[in-house]
Amino acid sequence: MNAHLQPTGSAYFIAKETELAETHTLSVLVDNEPGVLARVIGLFSGRGYNIESLTVSETEHEAHLSRITIVTRGTPHVLEQIKNQLERLVPVHRVVDLTVRAAGLGHERPIERELALVKVHGSGEHRVEALRLADAFRASVIDANIDHFVFEITGKPSKIEQFIAIMKPLGLIEVCRTGIAAMNRGPQGM
Amino acid sequence: MSGTENQMTGAEIVLQALKDNGVEHIFGYPGGAVLPIYDEIFQQEDIQHILVRHEQGAGHMAEGYARSTGKVGVMLVTSGPGATNAVTPLQDALMDSIPLVCISGQVPTSLIGSDAFQECDTVGITRPCTKHNWLVRDVNELARVIHEAFRVAQSGRPGPVVVDIPKDIQFATGAYTPPSAVPTQKSYQPKTQGDLKKIEEAVALMKSARQPVIYSGGGVINSGPQAAHFLRELVELTDFPITSTLMGLGAYPASGKNWLGMLGMHGTYEANLAMHDCDVMICIGARFDDRITGRLNAFSPNSKKIHIDIDPSSINKNVRVDVPIIGDVAAVLEDMVRLWRAAAKTVDRTRLEDWWKSITKWRARNSLAYTPSADVIMPQYAIQRLYELTKDRDTYITTEVGQHQMWAAQFFGFEEPNRWMTSGGLGTMGYGFPAAVGVQVAHPDSLVIDIAGDASIQMCIQEMSCAVQYGLPVKIFILNNQYMGMVRQWQQLLHGNRLSHSYTEAMPDFVKLAEAYGGVGIRCEKPGELDEAIKQMIDTPAPVIFDCRVANLANCFPMIPSGKAHNEMLLPDEATDEAVANAIDAKGRQLV
């Protein structure tokens, strides 16, 4: 009846995204059973969600519970879907959007910390400079000989990025980062 | 066997666990990695095994069995190709929320990961197409896992699960735990009762509605007969018009006075316009699929939306709703009906008069009309006659996927739930016939008809052999137009009428094919002979392939061309060649 109207169609309707993407940190409490991490990762890749950081480890050995911390980016609508889809997985106990909860508690963001091992070539003047800066960043030396250091540094991701950037001109060899561990401030648990 | 009573082999545990979960039939195909289980099947008589001809058939049979009974369907396949052939029905069951337990054999634990003969990573492959799956590495865990598999498959939003059992676990001896003694996984405890506050909010909204519509879906069928009962009561009490998705047909009777017909891409004019113009929409057990909504930013622009669903991830997934109610349809509708009754005195029934006047006007548009013919059988006419000649019988209908499926949905009137089995979400050609076999296994004395197309039926035709073996008098009613009709219709709409590979040049002789399998073949080409031929089909106590030659170029209308809104439908009498050619523009075609 409206064939005269200007058509806009396709086999599927592809909408233009108008909402802005936000970065959120999610905590996911899961049964520590085989394949649980694959389920979580498969859900993200299968439904086209982003993962910026992911850490997982058993946190309650007796109860066989693991805690997964995921930093993801998406529009508020997508973030709500991610939470709902994660909660649908059988071994998932609980999903908390730490960023949303932090805002509810009046904080800018949840506590987020990361550990990095940073190996730096160090001899001559650079060696002294690297040590001095490590001290300023409260990084500790955990291995060294006459021409290298391995620093251990913990802190906010931004602090670690800054440390790595500074080490680059001083002879950065390699970096290993754990990804983010996070929880909210205050007395309540997730 | 060791001394204590509940010590069994893994294979014995499988059979015992199936019995304890109320299983009477399983659909399967043997192979190396499931031989111990088949050996146990041989030595017992409580569970009947139906031998299929392809594992995909086993899966669809289990789906048809489940959908028509409300019970869990069970399939049994071997490792490797057995498991990979099960993937299509697993995904089909996932998308249509059908409770399905698939038991698969696996190579012995010690060989897993060695690329052994007929090895595949079954849990890896089936992870995204199941609700949950398990690889059992300890025989003492086997009973618990199978019981949990049944619980997960049928509770909450139902779906398929896989239990992968290595061959050495089937041989090993371990303890059997009965279902009652098994602790359930704490992380999976679906919520069935709806939040009463939200239901009150919904009822308040419904009371003030002047242009309401109920949009029900497959969730009403899944929730069980109680849900359909309360849905009918709600419609009766409120006098709201009701439409349904493809999956929800039969929850409200097609003969009911408030029935608008199916909605969506090939839904009726009145259903789609009611959705577009309503002020309050009550979505019950449906999920705002793209075939339902059309263009999202033009979908029902002026309505407040109430959404009842057991799966929280369905809420706000495609369409933002105003009152979400998470819970089982039957439980929520029971509360809703009770609250409505309590409030009934304050409801002004005259407020709906104008709305019903509009609907009467839309109905008069007669959007399912087609031009009858005395020379060739129109496909719509064939479905109408099939309906008229079977409606007073105990009839179950399944379909394949394509034009015939839409015509069946439009022209066959469903009065009861669980009578209509179709592949809605995944759109699996080849679903209908095995599904019909599964339905017939569950209802041996009923009339079970697969309404098929000439292309779809060839995707799982091998199950004729299974139907003949078990004396299952399934009827295959093929609307044979020599084309993949729906593909052709889209090529006409989207691709300048270039009919690339949608015509089948070498069609088998379906009558001879039926006879080759040991069934009965019937062919009908004239409208005048159709009734007699259908009666002959119904009266044949054996599997029948009915080759119904229909008008080759008929298309399925009304239609919302994709990416259009509900009020931009193409109606049959307006679908001239020119209108069809211009329905979707070049920019739209590029997006496909």
PDB file of C-alpha atoms in Angstrom, chain B residues 253-458:
ATOM      1  CA  PRO B 253      -7.645 -20.145  19.367  1.00  0.00           C
ATOM      2  CA  ALA B 254      -7.731 -18.940  15.758  1.00  0.00           C
ATOM      3  CA  SER B 255     -11.534 -19.038  15.965  1.00  0.00           C
ATOM      4  CA  GLY B 256     -11.565 -16.703  18.991  1.00  0.00           C
ATOM      5  CA  LYS B 257     -13.304 -13.380  18.436  1.00  0.00           C
ATOM      6  CA  ASN B 258     -10.337 -11.288  19.597  1.00  0.00           C
ATOM      7  CA  TRP B 259      -7.875 -13.021  17.294  1.00  0.00           C
ATOM      8  CA  LEU B 260      -6.090 -10.764  14.784  1.00  0.00           C
ATOM      9  CA  GLY B 261      -4.018 -13.453  13.102  1.00  0.00           C
ATOM     10  CA  MET B 262      -0.248 -13.745  13.106  1.00  0.00           C
ATOM     11  CA  LEU B 263       1.873 -10.585  13.103  1.00  0.00           C
ATOM     12  CA  GLY B 264       5.221  -9.756  11.568  1.00  0.00           C
ATOM     13  CA  MET B 265       6.761  -9.934   8.128  1.00  0.00           C
ATOM     14  CA  HIS B 266       3.958 -12.112   6.700  1.00  0.00           C
ATOM     15  CA  GLY B 267       1.382 -11.266   9.335  1.00  0.00           C
ATOM     16  CA  THR B 268      -2.069  -9.853   8.721  1.00  0.00           C
ATOM     17  CA  TYR B 269      -2.853  -6.203   8.050  1.00  0.00           C
ATOM     18  CA  GLU B 270      -4.982  -5.931  11.193  1.00  0.00           C
ATOM     19  CA  ALA B 271      -2.326  -7.480  13.443  1.00  0.00           C
ATOM     20  CA  ASN B 272       0.482  -5.274  12.184  1.00  0.00           C
ATOM     21  CA  LEU B 273      -1.544  -2.069  12.183  1.00  0.00           C
ATOM     22  CA  ALA B 274      -2.791  -2.808  15.688  1.00  0.00           C
ATOM     23  CA  MET B 275       0.852  -3.217  16.769  1.00  0.00           C
ATOM     24  CA  HIS B 276       1.810   0.018  15.051  1.00  0.00           C
ATOM     25  CA  ASP B 277      -1.046   2.137  16.397  1.00  0.00           C
ATOM     26  CA  CYS B 278      -1.512   0.693  19.897  1.00  0.00           C
ATOM     27  CA  ASP B 279      -1.036   2.742  23.068  1.00  0.00           C
ATOM     28  CA  VAL B 280      -0.299  -0.229  25.348  1.00  0.00           C
ATOM     29  CA  MET B 281       1.408  -3.413  24.158  1.00  0.00           C
ATOM     30  CA  ILE B 282       1.481  -6.522  26.334  1.00  0.00           C
ATOM     31  CA  CYS B 283       4.245  -8.799  25.074  1.00  0.00           C
ATOM     32  CA  ILE B 284       3.881 -12.258  26.602  1.00  0.00           C
ATOM     33  CA  GLY B 285       6.656 -14.803  26.099  1.00  0.00           C
ATOM     34  CA  ALA B 286       7.947 -13.296  22.869  1.00  0.00           C
ATOM     35  CA  ARG B 287      11.273 -11.635  22.112  1.00  0.00           C
ATOM     36  CA  PHE B 288      10.836  -8.774  19.597  1.00  0.00           C
ATOM     37  CA  ASP B 289      12.574 -10.682  16.816  1.00  0.00           C
ATOM     38  CA  ASP B 290      13.524  -8.718  13.664  1.00  0.00           C
ATOM     39  CA  ARG B 291      10.905 -10.605  11.615  1.00  0.00           C
ATOM     40  CA  ILE B 292       8.327  -9.265  14.070  1.00  0.00           C
ATOM     41  CA  THR B 293       9.388  -5.672  14.582  1.00  0.00           C
ATOM     42  CA  GLY B 294      10.321  -4.555  11.076  1.00  0.00           C
ATOM     43  CA  ARG B 295      12.227  -1.276  11.153  1.00  0.00           C
ATOM     44  CA  LEU B 296      13.050  -0.807  14.829  1.00  0.00           C
ATOM     45  CA  ASN B 297      12.879   2.966  14.995  1.00  0.00           C
ATOM     46  CA  ALA B 298       9.386   2.852  13.496  1.00  0.00           C
ATOM     47  CA  PHE B 299       8.160  -0.054  15.650  1.00  0.00           C
ATOM     48  CA  SER B 300       4.997   0.789  17.564  1.00  0.00           C
ATOM     49  CA  PRO B 301       6.153   4.364  18.154  1.00  0.00           C
ATOM     50  CA  ASN B 302       3.439   5.554  20.539  1.00  0.00           C
ATOM     51  CA  SER B 303       2.967   2.641  22.915  1.00  0.00           C
ATOM     52  CA  LYS B 304       3.885   1.815  26.485  1.00  0.00           C
ATOM     53  CA  LYS B 305       5.274  -1.700  26.444  1.00  0.00           C
ATOM     54  CA  ILE B 306       4.821  -4.438  29.030  1.00  0.00           C
ATOM     55  CA  HIS B 307       7.101  -7.456  28.585  1.00  0.00           C
ATOM     56  CA  ILE B 308       6.645 -10.787  30.371  1.00  0.00           C
ATOM     57  CA  ASP B 309       9.601 -13.137  29.902  1.00  0.00           C
ATOM     58  CA  ILE B 310      11.390 -15.741  31.984  1.00  0.00           C
ATOM     59  CA  ASP B 311      14.771 -14.780  30.519  1.00  0.00           C
ATOM     60  CA  PRO B 312      16.085 -11.440  31.827  1.00  0.00           C
ATOM     61  CA  SER B 313      18.348 -11.093  28.783  1.00  0.00           C
ATOM     62  CA  SER B 314      15.266 -10.843  26.549  1.00  0.00           C
ATOM     63  CA  ILE B 315      14.242  -7.651  28.308  1.00  0.00           C
ATOM     64  CA  ASN B 316      15.398  -4.489  26.493  1.00  0.00           C
ATOM     65  CA  LYS B 317      17.451  -6.580  24.045  1.00  0.00           C
ATOM     66  CA  ASN B 318      15.907  -5.243  20.834  1.00  0.00           C
ATOM     67  CA  VAL B 319      13.163  -2.957  22.053  1.00  0.00           C
ATOM     68  CA  ARG B 320      13.112  -0.834  25.188  1.00  0.00           C
ATOM     69  CA  VAL B 321      10.122  -1.697  27.383  1.00  0.00           C
ATOM     70  CA  ASP B 322       8.397   0.300  30.109  1.00  0.00           C
ATOM     71  CA  VAL B 323       7.257  -2.480  32.443  1.00  0.00           C
ATOM     72  CA  PRO B 324       9.474  -5.574  32.417  1.00  0.00           C
ATOM     73  CA  ILE B 325       8.138  -8.592  34.323  1.00  0.00           C
ATOM     74  CA  ILE B 326      10.587 -11.445  34.752  1.00  0.00           C
ATOM     75  CA  GLY B 327       8.894 -14.750  35.443  1.00  0.00           C
ATOM     76  CA  ASP B 328       7.153 -17.803  34.071  1.00  0.00           C
ATOM     77  CA  VAL B 329       4.228 -16.836  31.818  1.00  0.00           C
ATOM     78  CA  ALA B 330       1.717 -19.068  33.635  1.00  0.00           C
ATOM     79  CA  ALA B 331       2.668 -17.729  37.077  1.00  0.00           C
ATOM     80  CA  VAL B 332       2.652 -14.091  35.956  1.00  0.00           C
ATOM     81  CA  LEU B 333      -0.623 -14.382  34.027  1.00  0.00           C
ATOM     82  CA  GLU B 334      -2.260 -16.059  37.009  1.00  0.00           C
ATOM     83  CA  ASP B 335      -1.391 -13.002  39.126  1.00  0.00           C
ATOM     84  CA  MET B 336      -2.383 -10.642  36.346  1.00  0.00           C
ATOM     85  CA  VAL B 337      -5.807 -12.265  35.885  1.00  0.00           C
ATOM     86  CA  ARG B 338      -6.396 -12.142  39.654  1.00  0.00           C
ATOM     87  CA  LEU B 339      -5.455  -8.453  39.856  1.00  0.00           C
ATOM     88  CA  TRP B 340      -7.595  -7.629  36.817  1.00  0.00           C
ATOM     89  CA  ARG B 341     -10.618  -9.359  38.349  1.00  0.00           C
ATOM     90  CA  ALA B 342     -10.155  -7.347  41.524  1.00  0.00           C
ATOM     91  CA  ALA B 343     -10.004  -4.141  39.507  1.00  0.00           C
ATOM     92  CA  ALA B 344     -12.697  -5.057  36.982  1.00  0.00           C
ATOM     93  CA  LYS B 345     -15.371  -2.806  38.516  1.00  0.00           C
ATOM     94  CA  THR B 346     -13.341   0.321  37.866  1.00  0.00           C
ATOM     95  CA  VAL B 347     -12.682  -0.532  34.216  1.00  0.00           C
ATOM     96  CA  ASP B 348     -14.590   1.390  31.585  1.00  0.00           C
ATOM     97  CA  ARG B 349     -15.334  -1.136  28.858  1.00  0.00           C
ATOM     98  CA  THR B 350     -16.658   1.429  26.403  1.00  0.00           C
ATOM     99  CA  ARG B 351     -13.209   2.976  26.073  1.00  0.00           C
ATOM    100  CA  LEU B 352     -12.225   0.258  23.577  1.00  0.00           C
ATOM    101  CA  GLU B 353     -15.105   0.856  21.168  1.00  0.00           C
ATOM    102  CA  ASP B 354     -13.223   3.136  18.775  1.00  0.00           C
ATOM    103  CA  TRP B 355     -10.256   0.782  18.772  1.00  0.00           C
ATOM    104  CA  TRP B 356     -12.401  -2.182  17.810  1.00  0.00           C
ATOM    105  CA  LYS B 357     -14.007  -0.079  15.075  1.00  0.00           C
ATOM    106  CA  SER B 358     -10.570   0.556  13.580  1.00  0.00           C
ATOM    107  CA  ILE B 359      -9.737  -3.127  13.809  1.00  0.00           C
ATOM    108  CA  THR B 360     -12.985  -4.061  12.059  1.00  0.00           C
ATOM    109  CA  LYS B 361     -12.036  -1.673   9.272  1.00  0.00           C
ATOM    110  CA  TRP B 362      -8.571  -3.225   8.960  1.00  0.00           C
ATOM    111  CA  ARG B 363     -10.001  -6.726   8.982  1.00  0.00           C
ATOM    112  CA  ALA B 364     -12.289  -5.776   6.106  1.00  0.00           C
ATOM    113  CA  ARG B 365      -9.147  -5.115   4.049  1.00  0.00           C
ATOM    114  CA  ASN B 366      -8.908  -8.932   3.848  1.00  0.00           C
ATOM    115  CA  SER B 367      -5.130  -8.982   3.634  1.00  0.00           C
ATOM    116  CA  LEU B 368      -4.849 -12.739   3.049  1.00  0.00           C
ATOM    117  CA  ALA B 369      -6.929 -12.611  -0.123  1.00  0.00           C
ATOM    118  CA  TYR B 370      -5.599 -14.357  -3.235  1.00  0.00           C
ATOM    119  CA  THR B 371      -6.941 -14.882  -6.733  1.00  0.00           C
ATOM    120  CA  PRO B 372      -8.517 -18.322  -6.916  1.00  0.00           C
ATOM    121  CA  SER B 373      -8.014 -20.521  -9.952  1.00  0.00           C
ATOM    122  CA  ALA B 374     -10.046 -23.348 -11.462  1.00  0.00           C
ATOM    123  CA  ASP B 375      -7.096 -24.710 -13.422  1.00  0.00           C
ATOM    124  CA  VAL B 376      -4.174 -24.770 -11.038  1.00  0.00           C
ATOM    125  CA  ILE B 377      -4.100 -25.386  -7.312  1.00  0.00           C
ATOM    126  CA  MET B 378      -3.282 -22.169  -5.481  1.00  0.00           C
ATOM    127  CA  PRO B 379      -1.001 -22.992  -2.519  1.00  0.00           C
ATOM    128  CA  GLN B 380      -3.246 -20.997  -0.170  1.00  0.00           C
ATOM    129  CA  TYR B 381      -6.235 -23.010  -1.368  1.00  0.00           C
ATOM    130  CA  ALA B 382      -4.378 -26.261  -0.729  1.00  0.00           C
ATOM    131  CA  ILE B 383      -3.744 -25.269   2.911  1.00  0.00           C
ATOM    132  CA  GLN B 384      -7.346 -24.133   3.335  1.00  0.00           C
ATOM    133  CA  ARG B 385      -8.659 -27.467   2.078  1.00  0.00           C
ATOM    134  CA  LEU B 386      -6.173 -29.380   4.216  1.00  0.00           C
ATOM    135  CA  TYR B 387      -7.401 -27.416   7.232  1.00  0.00           C
ATOM    136  CA  GLU B 388     -11.098 -27.933   6.461  1.00  0.00           C
ATOM    137  CA  LEU B 389     -10.649 -31.675   5.979  1.00  0.00           C
ATOM    138  CA  THR B 390      -8.553 -32.207   9.119  1.00  0.00           C
ATOM    139  CA  LYS B 391      -9.888 -29.681  11.631  1.00  0.00           C
ATOM    140  CA  ASP B 392     -12.303 -32.092  13.276  1.00  0.00           C
ATOM    141  CA  ARG B 393      -9.591 -34.672  13.769  1.00  0.00           C
ATOM    142  CA  ASP B 394      -6.834 -35.003  16.319  1.00  0.00           C
ATOM    143  CA  THR B 395      -4.280 -33.265  14.117  1.00  0.00           C
ATOM    144  CA  TYR B 396      -0.672 -32.103  14.590  1.00  0.00           C
ATOM    145  CA  ILE B 397       1.031 -29.928  11.985  1.00  0.00           C
ATOM    146  CA  THR B 398       4.756 -29.457  11.394  1.00  0.00           C
ATOM    147  CA  THR B 399       6.401 -27.466   8.631  1.00  0.00           C
ATOM    148  CA  GLU B 400       9.669 -27.008   6.864  1.00  0.00           C
ATOM    149  CA  VAL B 401      10.860 -23.465   6.124  1.00  0.00           C
ATOM    150  CA  GLY B 402       9.785 -21.149   3.332  1.00  0.00           C
ATOM    151  CA  GLN B 403       6.634 -19.952   1.603  1.00  0.00           C
ATOM    152  CA  HIS B 404       4.658 -23.087   2.539  1.00  0.00           C
ATOM    153  CA  GLN B 405       5.495 -22.414   6.203  1.00  0.00           C
ATOM    154  CA  MET B 406       4.053 -18.907   6.030  1.00  0.00           C
ATOM    155  CA  TRP B 407       0.951 -20.076   4.139  1.00  0.00           C
ATOM    156  CA  ALA B 408       0.437 -22.786   6.743  1.00  0.00           C
ATOM    157  CA  ALA B 409       0.713 -20.190   9.516  1.00  0.00           C
ATOM    158  CA  GLN B 410      -1.724 -17.871   7.698  1.00  0.00           C
ATOM    159  CA  PHE B 411      -4.348 -20.355   6.539  1.00  0.00           C
ATOM    160  CA  PHE B 412      -4.339 -23.245   9.017  1.00  0.00           C
ATOM    161  CA  GLY B 413      -6.344 -22.386  12.119  1.00  0.00           C
ATOM    162  CA  PHE B 414      -4.794 -23.597  15.361  1.00  0.00           C
ATOM    163  CA  GLU B 415      -7.172 -23.992  18.271  1.00  0.00           C
ATOM    164  CA  GLU B 416      -4.888 -25.559  20.873  1.00  0.00           C
ATOM    165  CA  PRO B 417      -1.254 -25.173  21.972  1.00  0.00           C
ATOM    166  CA  ASN B 418       1.364 -27.848  21.158  1.00  0.00           C
ATOM    167  CA  ARG B 419      -0.313 -28.666  17.833  1.00  0.00           C
ATOM    168  CA  TRP B 420       2.038 -26.592  15.686  1.00  0.00           C
ATOM    169  CA  MET B 421       5.727 -27.435  15.296  1.00  0.00           C
ATOM    170  CA  THR B 422       7.872 -25.173  13.138  1.00  0.00           C
ATOM    171  CA  SER B 423      11.433 -23.898  13.026  1.00  0.00           C
ATOM    172  CA  GLY B 424      10.971 -20.222  13.807  1.00  0.00           C
ATOM    173  CA  GLY B 425      14.259 -18.794  15.060  1.00  0.00           C
ATOM    174  CA  LEU B 426      16.836 -20.712  13.066  1.00  0.00           C
ATOM    175  CA  GLY B 427      14.627 -21.316  10.015  1.00  0.00           C
ATOM    176  CA  THR B 428      15.908 -24.847   9.423  1.00  0.00           C
ATOM    177  CA  MET B 429      14.888 -26.397   6.121  1.00  0.00           C
ATOM    178  CA  GLY B 430      14.557 -30.121   6.787  1.00  0.00           C
ATOM    179  CA  TYR B 431      13.042 -29.631  10.246  1.00  0.00           C
ATOM    180  CA  GLY B 432       9.438 -30.518   9.519  1.00  0.00           C
ATOM    181  CA  PHE B 433       9.516 -34.128   8.443  1.00  0.00           C
ATOM    182  CA  PRO B 434      11.682 -35.528  11.257  1.00  0.00           C
ATOM    183  CA  ALA B 435       9.764 -33.336  13.698  1.00  0.00           C
ATOM    184  CA  ALA B 436       6.567 -34.962  12.435  1.00  0.00           C
ATOM    185  CA  VAL B 437       8.097 -38.402  12.985  1.00  0.00           C
ATOM    186  CA  GLY B 438       8.887 -37.388  16.581  1.00  0.00           C
ATOM    187  CA  VAL B 439       5.331 -36.115  17.083  1.00  0.00           C
ATOM    188  CA  GLN B 440       3.917 -39.363  15.704  1.00  0.00           C
ATOM    189  CA  VAL B 441       6.068 -41.411  18.107  1.00  0.00           C
ATOM    190  CA  ALA B 442       4.542 -39.450  20.988  1.00  0.00           C
ATOM    191  CA  HIS B 443       0.998 -39.567  19.564  1.00  0.00           C
ATOM    192  CA  PRO B 444       0.729 -42.821  17.605  1.00  0.00           C
ATOM    193  CA  ASP B 445      -3.017 -42.547  16.952  1.00  0.00           C
ATOM    194  CA  SER B 446      -3.095 -38.896  15.885  1.00  0.00           C
ATOM    195  CA  LEU B 447      -2.980 -37.454  12.387  1.00  0.00           C
ATOM    196  CA  VAL B 448       0.455 -35.883  11.923  1.00  0.00           C
ATOM    197  CA  ILE B 449       1.091 -33.828   8.806  1.00  0.00           C
ATOM    198  CA  ASP B 450       4.299 -32.158   7.685  1.00  0.00           C
ATOM    199  CA  ILE B 451       3.382 -29.265   5.412  1.00  0.00           C
ATOM    200  CA  ALA B 452       6.488 -29.106   3.213  1.00  0.00           C
ATOM    201  CA  GLY B 453       8.012 -27.462   0.204  1.00  0.00           C
ATOM    202  CA  ASP B 454       9.643 -29.382  -2.624  1.00  0.00           C
ATOM    203  CA  ALA B 455      13.085 -28.051  -1.708  1.00  0.00           C
ATOM    204  CA  SER B 456      12.942 -28.367   2.096  1.00  0.00           C
ATOM    205  CA  ILE B 457      11.620 -31.917   2.086  1.00  0.00           C
ATOM    206  CA  GLN B 458      14.712 -33.124   0.270  1.00  0.00           C
TER     207      GLN B 458
END
